[in-house]
Tab-separated table of C-alpha atoms and ligand atoms in Angstrom:
chain	number	residue	atom	x	y	z
A	1	UNK	CA	18.923	-1.874	-6.545
A	2	UNK	CA	21.858	-4.529	-7.318
A	3	UNK	CA	25.040	-2.160	-7.538
A	4	UNK	CA	26.192	-3.162	-11.308
A	5	UNK	CA	23.409	-1.339	-12.671
A	6	UNK	CA	24.851	1.855	-14.070
A	7	UNK	CA	21.739	4.193	-12.959
A	8	UNK	CA	22.905	7.237	-15.124
A	9	UNK	CA	22.899	4.460	-18.234
A	10	UNK	CA	19.252	3.651	-17.539
A	11	UNK	CA	18.165	7.193	-16.921
A	12	UNK	CA	19.462	7.445	-20.143
A	13	UNK	CA	16.740	5.537	-21.352
A	14	UNK	CA	13.451	7.922	-20.387
A	15	UNK	CA	12.369	10.592	-21.389
A	16	UNK	CA	13.323	13.068	-19.333
A	17	UNK	CA	15.551	15.929	-18.991
A	18	UNK	CA	16.323	18.919	-18.441
A	19	UNK	CA	14.131	22.277	-20.132
A	20	UNK	CA	15.838	26.285	-20.700
A	21	UNK	CA	14.289	28.937	-21.354
A	22	UNK	CA	15.309	32.851	-21.234
A	23	UNK	CA	15.641	34.205	-18.172
A	24	UNK	CA	16.516	37.838	-16.579
A	25	UNK	CA	16.872	41.460	-18.637
A	26	UNK	CA	20.449	41.380	-19.012
A	27	UNK	CA	21.675	43.644	-21.982
A	28	UNK	CA	24.908	41.737	-22.509
A	29	UNK	CA	24.919	38.005	-22.364
A	30	UNK	CA	22.250	35.075	-23.427
A	31	UNK	CA	20.878	33.759	-20.125
A	32	UNK	CA	19.170	30.953	-19.519
A	33	UNK	CA	17.068	29.394	-16.484
A	34	UNK	CA	17.672	25.372	-16.350
A	35	UNK	CA	14.919	23.232	-14.986
A	36	UNK	CA	15.653	20.219	-14.019
A	37	UNK	CA	12.309	18.513	-12.827
A	38	UNK	CA	13.515	15.201	-10.679
A	39	UNK	CA	12.342	12.301	-10.660
A	40	UNK	CA	12.076	9.095	-8.790
A	41	UNK	CA	13.724	5.848	-10.526
A	42	UNK	CA	12.787	2.242	-9.198
A	43	UNK	CA	13.575	-1.394	-9.834
A	44	UNK	CA	10.930	-3.278	-10.042
A	45	UNK	CA	10.292	-6.520	-7.461
A	46	UNK	CA	10.269	-9.069	-10.739
A	47	UNK	CA	10.460	-12.059	-7.886
A	48	UNK	CA	7.443	-10.483	-6.399
A	49	UNK	CA	5.562	-9.077	-9.952
A	50	UNK	CA	6.234	-11.191	-12.902
A	51	UNK	CA	4.513	-9.165	-14.829
A	52	UNK	CA	5.658	-5.786	-15.201
A	53	UNK	CA	3.729	-5.605	-19.004
A	54	UNK	CA	0.206	-6.116	-16.954
A	55	UNK	CA	1.456	-4.071	-13.938
A	56	UNK	CA	2.579	-0.566	-15.858
A	57	UNK	CA	-0.031	-1.030	-18.446
A	58	UNK	CA	-2.308	-0.961	-15.214
A	59	UNK	CA	-0.905	2.113	-13.174
A	60	UNK	CA	-1.013	3.335	-16.497
A	61	UNK	CA	-4.536	3.047	-16.996
A	62	UNK	CA	-5.515	3.953	-13.502
A	63	UNK	CA	-3.013	6.939	-13.229
A	64	UNK	CA	-4.526	8.972	-16.310
A	65	UNK	CA	-7.619	8.142	-15.210
A	66	UNK	CA	-6.708	9.759	-12.028
A	67	UNK	CA	-5.480	12.602	-14.143
A	68	UNK	CA	-8.837	13.380	-16.119
A	69	UNK	CA	-10.465	13.036	-13.205
A	70	UNK	CA	-8.498	15.377	-11.083
A	71	UNK	CA	-9.245	18.047	-14.416
A	72	UNK	CA	-12.751	17.754	-14.427
A	73	UNK	CA	-12.790	18.641	-10.162
A	74	UNK	CA	-10.270	21.261	-11.104
A	75	UNK	CA	-7.636	19.553	-8.692
A	76	UNK	CA	-4.313	18.981	-8.753
A	77	UNK	CA	-3.876	17.032	-11.273
A	78	UNK	CA	0.189	17.215	-12.118
A	79	UNK	CA	0.838	16.416	-8.397
A	80	UNK	CA	-2.049	14.354	-6.872
A	81	UNK	CA	-1.766	11.740	-9.082
A	82	UNK	CA	1.764	9.272	-10.457
A	83	UNK	CA	3.243	10.256	-13.611
A	84	UNK	CA	4.491	7.658	-15.476
A	85	UNK	CA	8.058	8.679	-17.392
A	86	UNK	CA	7.568	6.847	-20.830
A	87	UNK	CA	11.672	5.519	-22.033
A	88	UNK	CA	12.642	6.265	-25.053
A	89	UNK	CA	10.905	4.625	-27.108
A	90	UNK	CA	7.322	4.759	-25.783
A	91	UNK	CA	7.233	1.948	-23.753
A	92	UNK	CA	6.155	1.929	-19.760
A	93	UNK	CA	9.595	-0.259	-18.463
A	94	UNK	CA	12.897	-0.558	-19.423
A	95	UNK	CA	14.418	-3.922	-19.220
A	96	UNK	CA	17.554	-5.156	-18.463
A	97	UNK	CA	17.087	-8.133	-18.119
A	98	UNK	CA	14.676	-10.273	-16.194
A	99	UNK	CA	15.629	-9.528	-12.427
A	100	UNK	CA	15.711	-5.776	-13.779
A	101	UNK	CA	13.236	-4.035	-14.985
A	102	UNK	CA	13.458	-0.056	-14.136
A	103	UNK	CA	10.933	2.733	-14.028
A	104	UNK	CA	10.839	6.338	-13.438
A	105	UNK	CA	7.537	8.561	-11.420
A	106	UNK	CA	7.723	12.377	-11.691
A	107	UNK	CA	8.553	13.826	-8.356
A	108	UNK	CA	6.090	14.951	-6.871
A	109	UNK	CA	7.161	17.842	-5.732
A	110	UNK	CA	6.462	19.396	-1.796
A	111	UNK	CA	5.303	16.401	0.130
A	112	UNK	CA	6.054	14.901	3.100
A	113	UNK	CA	5.283	11.441	3.743
A	114	UNK	CA	4.038	10.438	7.137
A	115	UNK	CA	6.729	6.898	9.000
A	116	UNK	CA	5.541	6.837	12.410
A	117	UNK	CA	4.001	9.405	14.513
A	118	UNK	CA	0.940	10.727	13.342
A	119	UNK	CA	-1.715	13.023	15.376
A	120	UNK	CA	-5.209	11.770	14.831
A	121	UNK	CA	-4.977	14.993	12.484
A	122	UNK	CA	-3.215	12.929	10.148
A	123	UNK	CA	-5.461	10.302	10.624
A	124	UNK	CA	-8.158	12.264	9.000
A	125	UNK	CA	-6.545	13.088	6.014
A	126	UNK	CA	-5.255	9.867	4.862
A	127	UNK	CA	-8.744	8.600	5.856
A	128	UNK	CA	-9.623	11.416	3.120
A	129	UNK	CA	-6.622	10.238	1.169
A	130	UNK	CA	-7.341	6.353	0.402
A	131	UNK	CA	-11.385	7.405	0.981
A	132	UNK	CA	-11.130	10.196	-2.093
A	133	UNK	CA	-8.640	7.521	-4.297
A	134	UNK	CA	-11.535	4.938	-4.111
A	135	UNK	CA	-14.182	7.433	-5.208
A	136	UNK	CA	-12.627	8.443	-7.402
A	137	UNK	CA	-11.755	5.088	-9.008
A	138	UNK	CA	-15.803	4.495	-8.261
A	139	UNK	CA	-17.192	4.387	-11.870
A	140	UNK	CA	-13.021	2.371	-13.384
A	141	UNK	CA	-13.320	-0.331	-14.877
A	142	UNK	CA	-12.911	-2.950	-12.805
A	143	UNK	CA	-12.547	-6.013	-14.940
A	144	UNK	CA	-10.002	-4.001	-17.081
A	145	UNK	CA	-7.597	-4.299	-13.941
A	146	UNK	CA	-4.761	-7.651	-13.921
A	147	UNK	CA	-4.470	-9.678	-11.094
A	148	UNK	CA	-1.052	-8.162	-10.444
A	149	UNK	CA	-0.626	-10.377	-7.155
A	150	UNK	CA	-3.052	-13.595	-7.193
A	151	UNK	CA	-5.084	-13.968	-4.464
A	152	UNK	CA	-3.379	-11.073	-2.537
A	153	UNK	CA	-5.169	-10.915	0.327
A	154	UNK	CA	-7.779	-14.604	0.058
A	155	UNK	CA	-6.588	-14.958	3.876
A	156	UNK	CA	-7.794	-18.527	3.787
A	157	UNK	CA	-5.294	-19.640	1.411
A	158	UNK	CA	-3.058	-17.204	3.381
A	159	UNK	CA	-3.844	-19.562	5.844
A	160	UNK	CA	-2.999	-22.488	3.735
A	161	UNK	CA	-0.014	-21.309	2.964
A	162	UNK	CA	0.612	-20.799	6.956
A	163	UNK	CA	0.223	-24.541	7.410
A	164	UNK	CA	1.802	-25.859	4.744
A	165	UNK	CA	4.847	-24.359	6.143
A	166	UNK	CA	4.145	-25.689	9.540
A	167	UNK	CA	3.951	-28.931	6.811
A	168	UNK	CA	7.075	-27.940	5.619
A	169	UNK	CA	8.996	-26.966	8.319
A	170	UNK	CA	11.713	-25.971	5.814
A	171	UNK	CA	14.182	-23.635	8.572
A	172	UNK	CA	13.606	-25.835	11.273
A	173	UNK	CA	10.984	-23.391	13.768
A	174	UNK	CA	8.240	-24.722	13.662
A	175	UNK	CA	9.161	-26.163	16.835
A	176	UNK	CA	9.665	-22.645	18.845
A	177	UNK	CA	7.077	-21.205	17.301
A	178	UNK	CA	3.632	-23.197	18.581
A	179	UNK	CA	1.952	-20.900	20.807
A	180	UNK	CA	2.127	-18.179	17.408
A	181	UNK	CA	1.053	-21.153	15.044
A	182	UNK	CA	-1.578	-22.368	17.596
A	183	UNK	CA	-3.486	-18.410	18.315
A	184	UNK	CA	-3.403	-17.916	13.715
A	185	UNK	CA	-4.727	-21.480	14.043
A	186	UNK	CA	-7.289	-20.596	16.612
A	187	UNK	CA	-8.764	-17.443	14.823
A	188	UNK	CA	-8.397	-19.023	11.504
A	189	UNK	CA	-12.694	-19.032	12.254
A	190	UNK	CA	-13.906	-15.966	11.014
A	191	UNK	CA	-10.913	-14.447	8.920
A	192	UNK	CA	-12.955	-16.226	5.430
A	193	UNK	CA	-15.180	-13.956	6.563
A	194	UNK	CA	-14.449	-10.873	4.012
A	195	UNK	CA	-13.761	-13.049	0.816
A	196	UNK	CA	-16.512	-15.268	1.178
A	197	UNK	CA	-18.876	-12.133	1.005
A	198	UNK	CA	-17.179	-11.723	-1.787
A	199	UNK	CA	-17.448	-14.970	-3.683
A	200	UNK	CA	-21.353	-14.552	-2.604
A	201	UNK	CA	-22.091	-11.123	-3.864
A	202	UNK	CA	-23.320	-9.457	-0.517
A	203	UNK	CA	-20.031	-7.661	-0.638
A	204	UNK	CA	-19.618	-5.632	-3.957
A	205	UNK	CA	-16.055	-5.887	-5.890
A	206	UNK	CA	-14.118	-2.515	-5.900
A	207	UNK	CA	-10.538	-1.218	-7.378
A	208	UNK	CA	-8.431	-0.967	-4.516
A	209	UNK	CA	-4.722	-0.082	-3.180
A	210	UNK	CA	-4.086	-3.273	-1.141
A	211	UNK	CA	-1.285	-1.785	0.449
A	212	UNK	CA	-2.748	0.915	2.271
A	213	UNK	CA	0.693	1.579	4.651
A	214	UNK	CA	0.123	5.092	5.920
A	215	UNK	CA	4.043	5.904	4.239
A	216	UNK	CA	1.945	5.014	0.595
A	217	UNK	CA	0.230	7.947	1.320
A	218	UNK	CA	2.236	12.312	-0.143
A	219	UNK	CA	0.693	14.901	2.384
A	220	UNK	CA	1.044	18.062	1.296
A	221	UNK	CA	4.777	19.710	3.170
A	222	UNK	CA	2.116	23.354	3.878
A	223	UNK	CA	-1.027	22.067	4.410
A	224	UNK	CA	-0.754	19.038	6.031
A	225	UNK	CA	-3.340	17.353	3.561
A	226	UNK	CA	-3.612	14.316	1.732
A	227	UNK	CA	-2.256	14.927	-1.798
A	228	UNK	CA	-1.568	11.639	-3.443
A	229	UNK	CA	-1.809	8.180	-3.137
A	230	UNK	CA	1.536	6.781	-4.090
A	231	UNK	CA	2.728	2.742	-4.789
A	232	UNK	CA	0.535	1.361	-7.377
A	233	UNK	CA	1.326	-2.114	-7.583
A	234	UNK	CA	-1.504	-3.644	-6.213
A	235	UNK	CA	-4.028	-1.875	-7.517
A	236	UNK	CA	-6.557	-4.990	-7.803
A	237	UNK	CA	-10.006	-5.998	-7.810
A	238	UNK	CA	-11.128	-6.144	-3.856
A	239	UNK	CA	-12.959	-5.036	-1.655
A	240	UNK	CA	-13.045	-1.771	0.849
A	241	UNK	CA	-12.629	-3.422	3.727
A	242	UNK	CA	-9.059	-4.286	2.450
A	243	UNK	CA	-7.756	-0.567	2.825
A	244	UNK	CA	-9.255	0.519	5.492
A	245	UNK	CA	-8.386	-2.724	7.457
A	246	UNK	CA	-4.756	-2.306	5.902
A	247	UNK	CA	-4.325	1.490	6.911
A	248	UNK	CA	-5.150	1.465	10.214
A	249	UNK	CA	-3.170	-1.336	11.287
A	250	UNK	CA	-0.789	0.395	11.012
A	251	UNK	CA	-2.404	3.728	11.275
A	252	UNK	CA	-3.695	2.246	14.962
A	253	UNK	CA	-0.682	0.732	15.616
A	254	UNK	CA	0.223	2.995	18.653
A	255	UNK	CA	4.336	1.242	17.806
A	256	UNK	CA	5.968	0.508	15.326
A	257	UNK	CA	5.248	-2.775	13.120
A	258	UNK	CA	8.496	-4.329	13.831
A	259	UNK	CA	8.002	-2.865	17.753
A	260	UNK	CA	9.310	-6.030	20.597
A	261	UNK	CA	8.122	-4.624	23.788
A	262	UNK	CA	4.704	-6.130	22.708
A	263	UNK	CA	2.819	-4.148	25.983
A	264	UNK	CA	4.170	-0.869	23.767
A	265	UNK	CA	1.733	-2.539	21.333
A	266	UNK	CA	-2.179	-1.341	21.717
A	267	UNK	CA	-4.382	-0.358	19.191
A	268	UNK	CA	-5.516	3.369	19.452
A	269	UNK	CA	-9.482	4.001	18.879
A	270	UNK	CA	-8.760	7.830	18.503
A	271	UNK	CA	-6.672	6.020	15.884
A	272	UNK	CA	-9.723	5.061	14.113
A	273	UNK	CA	-12.343	7.580	14.727
A	274	UNK	CA	-10.057	9.908	12.900
A	275	UNK	CA	-9.675	7.731	9.789
A	276	UNK	CA	-12.622	6.306	9.598
A	277	UNK	CA	-14.739	9.979	9.880
A	278	UNK	CA	-11.996	11.139	6.988
A	279	UNK	CA	-12.515	7.809	5.345
A	280	UNK	CA	-17.022	7.999	5.159
A	281	UNK	CA	-16.528	11.064	4.663
A	282	UNK	CA	-15.518	10.247	0.941
A	283	UNK	CA	-16.779	6.721	0.848
A	284	UNK	CA	-19.633	6.384	3.395
A	285	UNK	CA	-22.793	7.306	0.764
A	286	UNK	CA	-21.113	4.902	-1.345
A	287	UNK	CA	-21.161	2.118	1.259
A	288	UNK	CA	-22.768	-1.179	1.714
A	289	UNK	CA	-24.304	-1.302	5.059
A	290	UNK	CA	-22.662	-5.279	4.801
A	291	UNK	CA	-18.809	-2.878	4.882
A	292	UNK	CA	-19.780	-0.924	7.078
A	293	UNK	CA	-21.056	-2.853	9.344
A	294	UNK	CA	-17.099	-5.314	8.503
A	295	UNK	CA	-15.388	-2.167	9.207
A	296	UNK	CA	-13.978	-2.934	12.721
A	297	UNK	CA	-13.990	-6.156	11.421
A	298	UNK	CA	-11.959	-4.910	8.865
A	299	UNK	CA	-8.424	-3.715	10.898
A	300	UNK	CA	-8.394	-6.812	12.463
A	301	UNK	CA	-9.105	-8.962	9.756
A	302	UNK	CA	-5.661	-7.023	8.150
A	303	UNK	CA	-3.550	-7.193	10.960
A	304	UNK	CA	-4.221	-10.744	11.552
A	305	UNK	CA	-3.463	-11.259	7.785
A	306	UNK	CA	-0.143	-9.736	7.699
A	307	UNK	CA	1.361	-11.480	10.979
A	308	UNK	CA	0.522	-14.674	9.120
A	309	UNK	CA	2.291	-13.755	5.897
A	310	UNK	CA	4.981	-12.526	8.472
A	311	UNK	CA	4.776	-16.241	10.632
A	312	UNK	CA	4.626	-18.404	7.424
A	313	UNK	CA	7.695	-16.106	6.124
A	314	UNK	CA	9.460	-16.678	9.670
A	315	UNK	CA	8.873	-20.696	8.729
A	316	UNK	CA	10.122	-20.427	5.127
A	317	UNK	CA	13.549	-19.345	6.191
A	318	UNK	CA	12.557	-15.766	4.797
A	319	UNK	CA	12.154	-15.090	1.533
A	320	UNK	CA	9.153	-12.874	1.156
A	321	UNK	CA	9.986	-9.820	2.825
A	322	UNK	CA	13.365	-8.241	4.280
A	323	UNK	CA	14.543	-9.023	7.179
A	324	UNK	CA	17.589	-6.829	8.741
A	325	UNK	CA	17.414	-8.367	12.020
A	326	UNK	CA	17.362	-11.980	13.002
A	327	UNK	CA	14.403	-13.250	13.369
A	328	UNK	CA	12.533	-10.122	12.251
A	329	UNK	CA	9.274	-11.912	10.928
A	330	UNK	CA	8.414	-13.641	13.652
A	331	UNK	CA	8.311	-10.039	15.860
A	332	UNK	CA	6.385	-8.423	13.334
A	333	UNK	CA	4.559	-11.319	13.648
A	334	UNK	CA	4.421	-11.184	17.599
A	335	UNK	CA	3.222	-7.727	17.155
A	336	UNK	CA	0.635	-8.181	14.485
A	337	UNK	CA	-1.139	-11.245	16.739
A	338	UNK	CA	-0.342	-8.477	20.042
A	339	UNK	CA	-2.421	-6.222	18.265
A	340	UNK	CA	-5.282	-8.665	16.669
A	341	UNK	CA	-5.924	-9.506	20.280
A	342	UNK	CA	-5.609	-5.802	21.434
A	343	UNK	CA	-8.178	-4.875	18.495
A	344	UNK	CA	-11.070	-8.129	19.435
A	345	UNK	CA	-11.334	-6.332	22.965
A	346	UNK	CA	-13.137	-2.880	20.651
A	347	UNK	CA	-14.157	-4.143	18.863
A	348	UNK	CA	-17.561	-2.892	20.052
A	349	UNK	CA	-15.689	0.742	20.410
A	350	UNK	CA	-15.129	0.845	17.336
A	351	UNK	CA	-18.528	-0.213	15.765
A	352	UNK	CA	-19.818	3.050	17.847
A	353	UNK	CA	-17.908	4.647	16.059
A	354	UNK	CA	-18.798	4.222	13.514
A	355	UNK	CA	-22.139	5.341	13.810
A	356	UNK	CA	-21.166	8.791	15.077
A	357	UNK	CA	-18.967	9.322	12.528
A	358	UNK	CA	-21.493	8.825	9.557
A	359	UNK	CA	-24.105	10.970	11.566
A	360	UNK	CA	-21.760	13.352	11.456
B	401	LIG	P1	7.667	0.459	-1.524
B	401	LIG	O1	6.966	-0.538	-2.104
B	401	LIG	O2	9.076	-0.212	-1.644
B	401	LIG	O3	7.449	0.987	-0.228
B	401	LIG	P2	6.668	2.907	-2.996
B	401	LIG	O4	6.592	3.166	-3.808
B	401	LIG	O5	5.796	3.248	-2.107
B	401	LIG	O6	7.595	1.660	-2.933
B	401	LIG	O7	8.176	4.230	-2.571
B	401	LIG	C1	9.286	4.517	-1.977
B	401	LIG	C2	9.337	5.841	-0.547
B	401	LIG	O8	9.880	7.050	-2.206
B	401	LIG	C3	7.669	6.684	-0.694
B	401	LIG	O9	7.076	6.128	0.581
B	401	LIG	C4	7.810	8.050	-0.596
B	401	LIG	O10	7.947	8.632	0.169
B	401	LIG	C5	8.631	7.948	-2.125
B	401	LIG	N1	8.210	8.685	-3.380
B	401	LIG	C6	7.753	7.276	-4.179
B	401	LIG	N2	7.215	7.819	-5.274
B	401	LIG	C7	7.559	9.415	-5.148
B	401	LIG	C8	7.504	10.136	-5.688
B	401	LIG	N3	6.779	9.908	-7.367
B	401	LIG	N4	7.376	11.322	-5.886
B	401	LIG	C9	7.821	11.594	-4.967
B	401	LIG	N5	8.392	10.651	-3.610
B	401	LIG	C10	8.509	9.437	-4.126
B	402	LIG	C1	4.669	-4.775	2.336
B	402	LIG	O1	6.326	-2.982	0.093
B	402	LIG	P1	5.220	-2.546	1.286
B	402	LIG	O2	6.392	-2.147	2.710
B	402	LIG	O3	4.839	-1.620	0.950
B	402	LIG	C2	3.427	-5.846	1.825
B	402	LIG	C3	2.165	-5.803	2.212
B	402	LIG	C4	2.120	-5.822	3.807
B	402	LIG	C5	3.680	-4.953	4.329
B	402	LIG	C6	3.923	-5.840	6.128
B	402	LIG	C7	3.503	-6.143	-2.108
B	402	LIG	O4	3.998	-3.579	1.749
B	402	LIG	O5	0.818	-6.148	1.646
B	402	LIG	O6	1.075	-5.287	4.158
B	402	LIG	O7	5.084	-5.444	3.305
B	402	LIG	N1	3.914	-5.365	-0.555
B	402	LIG	C8	3.229	-7.050	-0.933
B	402	LIG	O8	4.499	-4.348	6.057
B	402	LIG	O9	3.678	-7.724	-0.716
B	403	LIG	MG1	5.152	1.652	-0.379
């Protein structure tokens, strides 16, 4: 968040505040309990999300829809989805200027996120969480959604962006990453399979989250169950294969996304099995044969796509992803490519696991 912004001043523009009620049975003083709900304040990254109006309209519509469904099904409608807190003049965000656009959500209490170490139980629950999210949104009118980032998971266009970055070589780094560039381009042949399937109408367009990192689910602190899917900026029309694959890109790796000791970076098929079982327990019946057949490939695809995005950003001089050290994006790209190679050797096994998960 930009330092010069006065956060309290910004919060004053939102409908938040303390609630008081009479408390206890005292005979002398007037005693009130002051409840101060907690909130999340976020500055929207407007260099990436250029249209906050459309972005927040998506989030408002999707969360309102989820809340109604949860109410209808007797679910936890207060904690089971994000709640946008309006501004005092009834808007969904507060704009100071083009770079400083803020929103507030109710804080979902009693939850935890999973950042690195994860058990098969966590992955099963994450699968249930993302699967349930998609199941609830299955009849959301997809045409109502704005495309908040155009062609976000259009892998062939991502490859085109990489080729352009190589040609332009803005940061003068292309010569030093020949091996990574070769790996990326050698694997380009299968990278269009999902986009092509969607264009040809073989793969259904669904409401998808598009950024299913495992830390974008809040888990109930006590039960460990997936409770609330967050980070809804990229909810758009897409393929469920994006969400399935992206979740396992992080969830199935034995190491962090920027681990540099590549022998530590492997794809854990047990993580895949657990996530697939959870996800399919919610979505198994809704998926087409083609979607089911592509589940193993989706993990390789989303890992590959993320790898080329990191490599492209490295070549462009690190303008998109936040970096915390020199060559951070290159480390991330190498890490993802190692994972791609590992997944490629396991696709047969993963397909077998999908079959077993479907049989129960
Ligand atoms: P980013 O797009 O930067 O990943 P997120 O929306 O995922 O931002 O939020 C970052 C972190 O903040 C989450 O991983 C979660 O730990 C926490 N968080 C976000 N929204 C809420 C909320 N409504 N209630 C509780 N925690 C939240
Ligand atoms: C970004 O914002 P965050 O950390 O959840 C990115 C994802 C990438 C991910 C790689 C809007 O996600 O697409 O997969 O980094 N989000 C956007 O870690 O570009
Ligand atoms: Mg997030």
